[in-house]
Tab-separated table of C-alpha atoms (C1' of nucleotides) in Angstrom:
chain	number	residue	atom	x	y	z
A	279	MET	CA	61.989	-68.418	158.392
A	280	ALA	CA	62.685	-65.502	156.090
A	281	ARG	CA	61.441	-62.131	157.148
A	282	LYS	CA	61.319	-58.816	155.340
A	283	THR	CA	63.658	-56.065	156.378
A	284	GLY	CA	61.914	-53.687	158.735
A	285	SER	CA	59.379	-56.291	159.806
A	286	HIS	CA	59.483	-56.312	163.586
A	287	SER	CA	55.989	-57.249	164.665
A	288	GLU	CA	57.004	-59.725	167.315
A	289	VAL	CA	59.545	-57.437	168.897
A	290	THR	CA	57.757	-54.110	168.566
A	291	GLY	CA	54.514	-55.240	170.191
A	292	PRO	CA	56.134	-56.075	173.536
A	293	LYS	CA	58.286	-52.962	173.284
A	294	VAL	CA	55.165	-50.827	172.967
A	295	ARG	CA	53.654	-52.323	176.115
A	296	GLN	CA	56.954	-52.011	177.951
A	297	ALA	CA	57.350	-48.357	176.983
A	298	ALA	CA	53.738	-47.567	177.871
A	299	SER	CA	54.148	-49.260	181.245
A	300	THR	CA	57.278	-47.289	182.091
A	301	LEU	CA	55.870	-43.954	180.961
A	302	PHE	CA	52.385	-44.403	182.442
A	303	ALA	CA	53.945	-45.302	185.777
A	304	ARG	CA	56.311	-42.358	185.752
A	305	HIS	CA	54.083	-39.563	184.446
A	306	GLY	CA	50.549	-40.935	184.526
A	307	TYR	CA	48.319	-42.150	181.711
A	308	ALA	CA	46.722	-38.776	180.975
A	309	ALA	CA	50.048	-36.962	180.919
A	310	VAL	CA	51.720	-39.342	178.458
A	311	SER	CA	51.213	-38.851	174.718
A	312	MET	CA	51.280	-41.512	172.042
A	313	ARG	CA	54.224	-39.611	170.555
A	314	GLN	CA	56.196	-40.055	173.781
A	315	ILE	CA	55.511	-43.779	173.744
A	316	ALA	CA	56.499	-43.989	170.089
A	317	ALA	CA	59.739	-42.118	170.780
A	318	GLU	CA	60.570	-44.528	173.620
A	319	VAL	CA	59.930	-47.489	171.305
A	320	GLY	CA	61.846	-45.904	168.444
A	321	VAL	CA	59.017	-45.622	165.905
A	322	GLN	CA	56.675	-42.903	164.738
A	323	ALA	CA	53.340	-42.327	166.484
A	324	GLY	CA	51.259	-43.779	163.670
A	325	ALA	CA	53.012	-47.138	163.926
A	326	LEU	CA	51.673	-47.682	167.446
A	327	TYR	CA	48.203	-48.219	166.029
A	328	LEU	CA	49.384	-51.484	164.507
A	329	TYR	CA	49.621	-52.817	168.065
A	330	THR	CA	46.689	-51.212	169.846
A	331	PRO	CA	43.395	-49.818	168.571
A	332	ASP	CA	43.765	-46.812	170.874
A	333	LYS	CA	45.423	-45.456	173.989
A	334	GLN	CA	42.649	-46.618	176.320
A	335	THR	CA	43.008	-50.226	175.196
A	336	LEU	CA	46.744	-50.014	175.733
A	337	LEU	CA	46.132	-49.030	179.362
A	338	PHE	CA	43.423	-51.626	179.836
A	339	ASP	CA	45.548	-54.452	178.430
A	340	LEU	CA	48.414	-53.557	180.775
A	341	MET	CA	46.137	-53.567	183.794
A	342	ARG	CA	44.277	-56.745	182.878
A	343	GLN	CA	47.511	-58.598	182.167
A	344	HIS	CA	48.886	-57.507	185.514
A	345	MET	CA	45.824	-58.672	187.417
A	346	GLN	CA	45.789	-62.002	185.585
A	347	ASP	CA	49.479	-62.496	186.303
A	348	LEU	CA	48.802	-61.731	189.958
A	349	LEU	CA	45.951	-64.228	190.259
A	350	GLY	CA	47.817	-66.920	188.342
A	351	ALA	CA	50.971	-66.511	190.389
A	352	TRP	CA	49.077	-66.722	193.666
A	353	GLN	CA	47.318	-69.901	192.564
A	354	ASP	CA	50.718	-71.435	191.861
A	355	CYS	CA	52.134	-70.185	195.145
A	356	ALA	CA	49.339	-70.662	197.670
A	357	LYS	CA	50.320	-73.159	200.322
A	358	GLY	CA	50.077	-73.985	203.994
A	359	THR	CA	47.558	-76.049	205.910
A	360	SER	CA	46.847	-73.840	208.890
A	361	ALA	CA	45.444	-70.355	208.393
A	362	ILE	CA	48.553	-68.850	209.970
A	363	GLU	CA	50.776	-70.648	207.463
A	364	GLN	CA	48.519	-69.533	204.627
A	365	LEU	CA	48.626	-65.947	205.864
A	366	GLU	CA	52.404	-65.972	206.022
A	367	ALA	CA	52.570	-67.423	202.511
A	368	PHE	CA	50.242	-64.664	201.294
A	369	VAL	CA	52.255	-61.899	202.920
A	370	ARG	CA	55.528	-63.106	201.434
A	371	PHE	CA	53.940	-63.685	198.038
A	372	HIS	CA	52.240	-60.282	197.929
A	373	ILE	CA	55.335	-58.320	198.872
A	374	GLY	CA	57.608	-60.300	196.565
A	375	PHE	CA	55.282	-60.209	193.562
A	376	HIS	CA	54.613	-56.490	193.926
A	377	LEU	CA	58.252	-55.522	194.406
A	378	GLU	CA	59.099	-57.428	191.198
A	379	ARG	CA	56.938	-55.161	189.009
A	380	PRO	CA	56.590	-51.720	190.591
A	381	ASP	CA	55.445	-50.036	187.371
A	382	ALA	CA	52.547	-52.418	186.772
A	383	VAL	CA	51.510	-52.151	190.426
A	384	PHE	CA	51.627	-48.372	190.333
A	385	ILE	CA	49.483	-48.268	187.201
A	386	ALA	CA	46.992	-50.786	188.588
A	387	TYR	CA	46.396	-48.576	191.623
A	388	MET	CA	46.658	-45.101	190.108
A	389	GLU	CA	44.962	-45.359	186.756
A	390	LEU	CA	41.655	-46.967	187.680
A	391	ARG	CA	39.852	-43.676	187.155
A	392	ASN	CA	41.183	-43.399	183.619
A	393	LEU	CA	39.493	-46.620	182.540
A	394	THR	CA	36.174	-46.547	180.734
A	395	ALA	CA	33.274	-47.867	182.783
A	396	GLU	CA	33.307	-51.229	181.001
A	397	ASN	CA	37.045	-51.709	181.393
A	398	PHE	CA	36.897	-50.615	185.027
A	399	ALA	CA	34.304	-53.287	185.766
A	400	VAL	CA	36.588	-55.992	184.367
A	401	ILE	CA	39.575	-54.885	186.438
A	402	GLU	CA	37.518	-54.517	189.593
A	403	LYS	CA	36.249	-58.057	189.213
A	404	LEU	CA	39.799	-59.378	189.002
A	405	ARG	CA	40.864	-57.275	191.956
A	406	LYS	CA	37.961	-58.624	193.983
A	407	GLN	CA	39.058	-62.189	193.234
A	408	TYR	CA	42.456	-61.439	194.691
A	409	GLU	CA	41.003	-59.792	197.766
A	410	ASP	CA	38.756	-62.807	198.240
A	411	ALA	CA	41.818	-65.047	198.406
A	412	LEU	CA	43.064	-63.214	201.478
A	413	GLU	CA	39.629	-62.855	203.001
A	414	ASN	CA	39.133	-66.615	202.768
A	415	ILE	CA	42.364	-67.176	204.653
A	416	LEU	CA	41.157	-64.828	207.376
A	417	ARG	CA	37.798	-66.591	207.510
A	418	ASN	CA	39.544	-69.940	207.862
A	419	GLY	CA	41.642	-68.626	210.710
A	420	LEU	CA	38.550	-67.286	212.401
A	421	ALA	CA	36.782	-70.629	212.035
A	422	GLU	CA	39.824	-72.442	213.405
A	423	GLY	CA	39.808	-70.062	216.353
A	424	GLU	CA	43.353	-68.899	215.598
A	425	PHE	CA	42.483	-65.339	214.563
A	426	SER	CA	40.749	-62.649	216.541
A	427	ILE	CA	39.266	-60.129	214.121
A	428	PRO	CA	35.887	-58.437	214.434
A	429	ASP	CA	35.483	-58.127	210.651
A	430	THR	CA	37.262	-60.158	207.964
A	431	LYS	CA	36.694	-57.656	205.138
A	432	LEU	CA	38.125	-54.820	207.169
A	433	ALA	CA	41.134	-56.849	208.261
A	434	MET	CA	41.690	-57.921	204.645
A	435	MET	CA	41.661	-54.298	203.472
A	436	ALA	CA	43.986	-53.235	206.273
A	437	LEU	CA	46.488	-55.996	205.478
A	438	ILE	CA	46.501	-55.425	201.709
A	439	ALA	CA	46.988	-51.673	202.136
A	440	MET	CA	49.819	-52.301	204.563
A	441	LEU	CA	51.554	-54.794	202.271
A	442	THR	CA	51.151	-52.822	199.062
A	443	GLY	CA	52.580	-49.794	200.826
A	444	VAL	CA	56.003	-51.453	200.763
A	445	ASN	CA	56.267	-50.479	197.103
A	446	THR	CA	56.215	-46.779	197.977
A	447	TRP	CA	59.386	-46.818	200.038
A	448	PHE	CA	61.394	-50.026	199.471
A	449	ARG	CA	64.602	-49.619	197.484
A	450	GLU	CA	66.827	-52.539	196.540
A	451	GLY	CA	70.209	-52.209	198.203
A	452	GLY	CA	68.789	-50.095	201.007
A	453	ARG	CA	69.060	-50.565	204.741
A	454	LEU	CA	66.881	-53.682	204.790
A	455	SER	CA	66.932	-56.684	202.468
A	456	ARG	CA	63.763	-57.798	200.769
A	457	ARG	CA	63.738	-60.991	202.830
A	458	LYS	CA	64.108	-59.057	206.060
A	459	VAL	CA	61.216	-56.778	205.078
A	460	GLU	CA	59.045	-59.790	204.284
A	461	GLU	CA	59.891	-61.249	207.666
A	462	ILE	CA	59.028	-58.099	209.599
A	463	TYR	CA	55.759	-57.641	207.733
A	464	CYS	CA	54.921	-61.302	208.348
A	465	ASP	CA	55.306	-60.702	212.069
A	466	MET	CA	53.219	-57.551	212.059
A	467	ALA	CA	50.474	-59.104	209.944
A	468	ARG	CA	50.298	-62.189	212.141
A	469	LYS	CA	50.275	-60.221	215.379
A	470	ALA	CA	47.583	-57.886	214.029
A	471	VAL	CA	45.084	-60.705	213.415
A	472	VAL	CA	46.049	-63.437	215.889
A	473	GLY	CA	43.958	-63.369	219.052
B	57	MET	CA	30.914	-1.827	202.296
B	58	ALA	CA	29.745	-1.103	198.785
B	59	ARG	CA	30.846	-3.469	196.084
B	60	LYS	CA	30.479	-3.348	192.337
B	61	THR	CA	28.053	-5.678	190.642
B	62	GLY	CA	29.867	-8.737	189.348
B	63	SER	CA	32.705	-8.348	191.845
B	64	HIS	CA	33.056	-11.720	193.525
B	65	SER	CA	36.704	-12.022	194.405
B	66	GLU	CA	36.198	-13.378	197.891
B	67	VAL	CA	33.693	-15.974	196.824
B	68	THR	CA	35.166	-17.030	193.486
B	69	GLY	CA	38.658	-17.720	194.828
B	70	PRO	CA	37.505	-20.461	197.200
B	71	LYS	CA	35.111	-21.787	194.582
B	72	VAL	CA	38.016	-22.203	192.163
B	73	ARG	CA	39.997	-24.238	194.693
B	74	GLN	CA	36.929	-26.266	195.599
B	75	ALA	CA	36.149	-27.056	191.963
B	76	ALA	CA	39.756	-27.927	191.220
B	77	SER	CA	39.894	-30.213	194.247
B	78	THR	CA	36.754	-32.082	193.221
B	79	LEU	CA	37.763	-32.454	189.595
B	80	PHE	CA	41.426	-33.312	190.240
B	81	ALA	CA	40.341	-36.010	192.685
B	82	ARG	CA	37.780	-37.472	190.323
B	83	HIS	CA	39.625	-37.383	186.998
B	84	GLY	CA	43.232	-36.594	187.835
B	85	TYR	CA	45.184	-33.368	187.433
B	86	ALA	CA	46.449	-34.076	183.933
B	87	ALA	CA	43.018	-35.091	182.664
B	88	VAL	CA	41.257	-31.948	183.900
B	89	SER	CA	41.288	-28.806	181.754
B	90	MET	CA	41.111	-25.230	182.969
B	91	ARG	CA	37.901	-24.958	180.964
B	92	GLN	CA	36.333	-27.797	182.963
B	93	ILE	CA	37.263	-26.077	186.225
B	94	ALA	CA	35.851	-22.793	184.944
B	95	ALA	CA	32.585	-24.485	183.962
B	96	GLU	CA	32.274	-26.003	187.440
B	97	VAL	CA	32.845	-22.580	189.012
B	98	GLY	CA	30.501	-20.873	186.586
B	99	VAL	CA	32.976	-18.518	184.918
B	100	GLN	CA	34.941	-18.495	181.685
B	101	ALA	CA	38.404	-20.052	181.515
B	102	GLY	CA	40.241	-16.740	181.357
B	103	ALA	CA	38.769	-15.618	184.693
B	104	LEU	CA	40.578	-18.421	186.540
B	105	TYR	CA	43.880	-16.653	186.007
B	106	LEU	CA	42.756	-13.936	188.406
B	107	TYR	CA	43.065	-16.544	191.155
B	108	THR	CA	46.049	-18.620	190.142
B	109	PRO	CA	49.052	-17.827	187.960
B	110	ASP	CA	48.772	-21.251	186.321
B	111	LYS	CA	47.386	-24.763	186.663
B	112	GLN	CA	50.506	-26.117	188.395
B	113	THR	CA	50.265	-23.531	191.166
B	114	LEU	CA	46.609	-24.393	191.648
B	115	LEU	CA	47.583	-28.026	192.288
B	116	PHE	CA	50.511	-27.090	194.498
B	117	ASP	CA	48.436	-24.729	196.659
B	118	LEU	CA	45.827	-27.431	197.219
B	119	MET	CA	48.440	-29.954	198.291
B	120	ARG	CA	50.394	-27.575	200.502
B	121	GLN	CA	47.250	-26.360	202.234
B	122	HIS	CA	46.214	-29.950	202.874
B	123	MET	CA	49.553	-30.883	204.388
B	124	GLN	CA	49.610	-27.762	206.553
B	125	ASP	CA	46.076	-28.471	207.745
B	126	LEU	CA	47.132	-32.015	208.575
B	127	LEU	CA	50.166	-30.975	210.599
B	128	GLY	CA	48.280	-28.199	212.376
B	129	ALA	CA	45.378	-30.447	213.271
B	130	TRP	CA	47.670	-33.126	214.674
B	131	GLN	CA	49.510	-30.604	216.832
B	132	ASP	CA	46.168	-29.548	218.297
B	133	CYS	CA	45.065	-33.143	218.781
B	134	ALA	CA	48.168	-34.989	219.971
B	135	LYS	CA	47.714	-36.320	223.468
B	136	GLY	CA	48.445	-39.234	225.760
B	137	THR	CA	51.293	-39.833	228.142
B	138	SER	CA	52.213	-43.435	227.385
B	139	ALA	CA	53.277	-44.435	223.890
B	140	ILE	CA	50.280	-46.740	223.604
B	141	GLU	CA	47.914	-43.862	224.373
B	142	GLN	CA	49.726	-41.658	221.885
B	143	LEU	CA	49.516	-44.360	219.239
B	144	GLU	CA	45.795	-44.757	219.771
B	145	ALA	CA	45.315	-40.995	219.557
B	146	PHE	CA	47.268	-40.958	216.297
B	147	VAL	CA	45.277	-43.803	214.766
B	148	ARG	CA	41.938	-42.163	215.581
B	149	PHE	CA	43.155	-38.773	214.444
B	150	HIS	CA	44.582	-40.049	211.161
B	151	ILE	CA	41.471	-41.995	210.184
B	152	GLY	CA	39.095	-39.220	211.220
B	153	PHE	CA	41.042	-36.407	209.553
B	154	HIS	CA	41.475	-38.330	206.313
B	155	LEU	CA	37.846	-39.461	206.084
B	156	GLU	CA	36.765	-35.819	206.502
B	157	ARG	CA	38.483	-34.713	203.268
B	158	PRO	CA	38.769	-37.631	200.824
B	159	ASP	CA	39.393	-35.430	197.785
B	160	ALA	CA	42.359	-33.614	199.314
B	161	VAL	CA	43.807	-36.922	200.539
B	162	PHE	CA	43.417	-38.532	197.141
B	163	ILE	CA	45.149	-35.623	195.435
B	164	ALA	CA	47.957	-35.539	197.980
B	165	TYR	CA	48.752	-39.201	197.261
B	166	MET	CA	48.050	-39.415	193.538
B	167	GLU	CA	49.354	-36.177	192.108
B	168	LEU	CA	52.858	-36.033	193.560
B	169	ARG	CA	54.360	-36.912	190.192
B	170	ASN	CA	52.597	-33.963	188.557
B	171	LEU	CA	54.378	-31.438	190.755
B	172	THR	CA	57.450	-29.599	189.516
B	173	ALA	CA	60.659	-30.630	191.252
B	174	GLU	CA	60.635	-27.537	193.468
B	175	ASN	CA	57.023	-27.953	194.514
B	176	PHE	CA	57.528	-31.670	195.104
B	177	ALA	CA	60.372	-30.947	197.503
B	178	VAL	CA	58.135	-28.667	199.586
B	179	ILE	CA	55.341	-31.225	199.838
B	180	GLU	CA	57.742	-34.049	200.653
B	181	LYS	CA	59.208	-32.040	203.495
B	182	LEU	CA	55.756	-31.539	205.002
B	183	ARG	CA	54.906	-35.191	204.539
B	184	LYS	CA	58.129	-36.192	206.288
B	185	GLN	CA	57.203	-34.016	209.254
B	186	TYR	CA	53.960	-35.907	209.626
B	187	GLU	CA	55.659	-39.278	209.325
B	188	ASP	CA	58.152	-38.203	211.957
B	189	ALA	CA	55.309	-37.569	214.389
B	190	LEU	CA	54.295	-41.231	214.218
B	191	GLU	CA	57.861	-42.493	214.163
B	192	ASN	CA	58.593	-40.573	217.367
B	193	ILE	CA	55.653	-42.253	219.068
B	194	LEU	CA	57.009	-45.639	218.011
B	195	ARG	CA	60.492	-44.733	219.258
B	196	ASN	CA	59.044	-43.690	222.610
B	197	GLY	CA	57.206	-46.983	222.909
B	198	LEU	CA	60.372	-48.851	222.085
B	199	ALA	CA	62.330	-46.896	224.706
B	200	GLU	CA	59.606	-47.556	227.282
B	201	GLY	CA	59.800	-51.249	226.442
B	202	GLU	CA	56.119	-51.344	225.475
B	203	PHE	CA	56.587	-51.923	221.753
B	204	SER	CA	58.333	-54.777	219.984
B	205	ILE	CA	59.319	-53.621	216.507
B	206	PRO	CA	62.595	-54.404	214.731
B	207	ASP	CA	62.523	-51.122	212.783
B	208	THR	CA	60.602	-47.948	213.629
B	209	LYS	CA	60.648	-46.485	210.103
B	210	LEU	CA	59.260	-49.669	208.608
B	211	ALA	CA	56.565	-49.970	211.255
B	212	MET	CA	55.648	-46.319	210.716
B	213	MET	CA	55.283	-46.875	206.975
B	214	ALA	CA	53.227	-50.005	207.507
B	215	LEU	CA	50.860	-48.266	209.913
B	216	ILE	CA	50.355	-45.151	207.777
B	217	ALA	CA	49.639	-47.234	204.680
B	218	MET	CA	47.178	-49.335	206.622
B	219	LEU	CA	45.373	-46.308	208.066
B	220	THR	CA	45.239	-44.293	204.864
B	221	GLY	CA	43.813	-47.322	203.093
B	222	VAL	CA	40.547	-46.777	204.958
B	223	ASN	CA	39.770	-43.967	202.531
B	224	THR	CA	39.656	-46.392	199.612
B	225	TRP	CA	36.748	-48.451	200.931
B	226	PHE	CA	34.947	-46.671	203.773
B	227	ARG	CA	31.503	-45.317	202.938
B	228	GLU	CA	29.417	-43.333	205.402
B	229	GLY	CA	26.246	-45.216	206.251
B	230	GLY	CA	27.824	-48.562	205.400
B	231	ARG	CA	28.024	-51.691	207.478
B	232	LEU	CA	30.429	-50.208	210.025
B	233	SER	CA	30.316	-46.788	211.683
B	234	ARG	CA	33.337	-44.538	211.572
B	235	ARG	CA	33.837	-44.956	215.300
B	236	LYS	CA	33.710	-48.737	215.003
B	237	VAL	CA	36.290	-48.654	212.211
B	238	GLU	CA	38.576	-46.442	214.296
B	239	GLU	CA	38.241	-48.880	217.170
B	240	ILE	CA	39.099	-51.945	215.086
B	241	TYR	CA	42.091	-50.239	213.480
B	242	CYS	CA	43.247	-49.104	216.913
B	243	ASP	CA	43.263	-52.719	218.043
B	244	MET	CA	45.104	-53.963	214.955
B	245	ALA	CA	47.687	-51.174	215.105
B	246	ARG	CA	48.334	-51.740	218.790
B	247	LYS	CA	48.597	-55.501	218.444
B	248	ALA	CA	50.929	-55.147	215.452
B	249	VAL	CA	53.543	-53.170	217.407
B	250	VAL	CA	53.072	-54.218	221.040
B	251	GLY	CA	55.519	-56.902	222.096
C	141	DG	C1'	55.732	-52.772	159.126
C	142	DT	C1'	56.775	-48.165	159.136
C	143	DC	C1'	56.840	-43.329	157.743
C	144	DT	C1'	55.126	-38.835	156.372
C	145	DA	C1'	51.503	-35.829	156.291
C	146	DT	C1'	47.434	-34.315	157.954
C	147	DA	C1'	42.612	-33.889	159.868
C	148	DA	C1'	40.009	-32.521	163.719
C	149	DT	C1'	40.112	-31.273	168.295
C	150	DT	C1'	41.712	-29.470	172.461
C	151	DA	C1'	45.056	-27.664	175.601
C	152	DG	C1'	47.127	-23.568	178.635
C	153	DA	C1'	47.514	-18.983	178.689
C	154	DT	C1'	46.953	-13.893	177.223
C	155	DA	C1'	44.831	-9.290	175.372
C	156	DG	C1'	41.571	-6.082	175.380
C	157	DA	C1'	36.589	-4.796	175.688
C	158	DC	C1'	33.266	-3.734	179.135
D	190	DG	C1'	35.971	-9.071	187.957
D	191	DT	C1'	34.568	-11.259	184.001
D	192	DC	C1'	33.918	-12.256	179.085
D	193	DT	C1'	35.036	-12.887	174.297
D	194	DA	C1'	38.330	-13.824	171.141
D	195	DT	C1'	42.494	-15.586	170.011
D	196	DC	C1'	47.436	-17.331	169.896
D	197	DT	C1'	50.429	-21.158	169.912
D	198	DA	C1'	51.237	-25.660	170.698
D	199	DA	C1'	50.019	-30.255	171.394
D	200	DT	C1'	46.737	-34.057	171.214
D	201	DT	C1'	44.584	-38.715	169.172
D	202	DA	C1'	43.881	-40.987	165.284
D	203	DT	C1'	43.802	-41.854	160.190
D	204	DA	C1'	45.264	-42.076	155.017
D	205	DG	C1'	48.249	-43.229	151.755
D	206	DA	C1'	53.153	-43.689	150.098
D	207	DC	C1'	56.897	-46.936	150.213
DNA sequence: GTCTATAATTAGATAGAC
DNA sequence: GTCTATCTAATTATAGAC
């Protein structure tokens, strides 16, 4: 299909989101200007507005896409019959998925306060769905008598914080392989909730 | 001691840091203007520069003070002879200290990337000192044969992330008391590392 | 689809009056 | 010690040429 010279809609759109993701993660949403994003993409600032109505929507779309990817990937990955198996699957999935996209994860956790109230509500709802997935596993384990936890919500929060923390220190090629880290965290998570 | 009308050095200085702390925590360093801080204090923007050479130093001083408070408080609070006792003391201390000052904690974790390279290095050094305190407890427990952890640094990171996460969801007057939360986290932390 | 130019606003920081 | 006024630079977003 013929295309005019200088017509790059299908390539520039993704490049804009990619550049915004990198820069927002590195410097923070409020500290990054549309001009910086444009420079990273290789266009002028005005051209960005062909791909997003404004800066806020650019942030929101990145965060919503990330949360939807997260939920979709977990639905495809969830497995295990016993609660312990399900918990181990969740731990490995969470660490692996988050280490794959550190920028998106960083933005999803750090830029919540820069969302408008409406956008924040949407993201929080998606986040809650993900948290519910883990909490249901913990509830199952409690019902099966395999887990010993006084409060499923609290244990869920403790586990998610612990797992997400891997992103702050893990470096590929470091002392421990990703698989080894997953294994150690699996052990700690299991021991923390098993009675 | 006589003092001129309108002379409020000793009261305005702390008010500036207090206002900056509140606003930085709520909206983020980059999103807060010196004019907003001045309005919160009740002075004009220019007057802020009597108390800080610039906005960056204001952020840095807040973060350094927080880290020094943290280290000092732990030194006064550390106790326990066995590694398990020391671990429990650390868990209770960490949760209690962090819940006491949510704004300072939030800033210390979220605004690292807005520090200049020099200032960042100072804060990181202080943070490392605190992490070392927990890692030493874990090493002791390993030497005593009480703990079963394949890697002390990884376990330290996992525990600190888990404990600091309390700040993201705990609300005074909620379903669980602070003491109850400390108790449950103590159990989870102990179970996660005890062999 | 992109650029240039620009409007309207706001930022951090300083000077000098009081 | 604080205020008013201001400088310089940067911001988001838009209009119109090509």
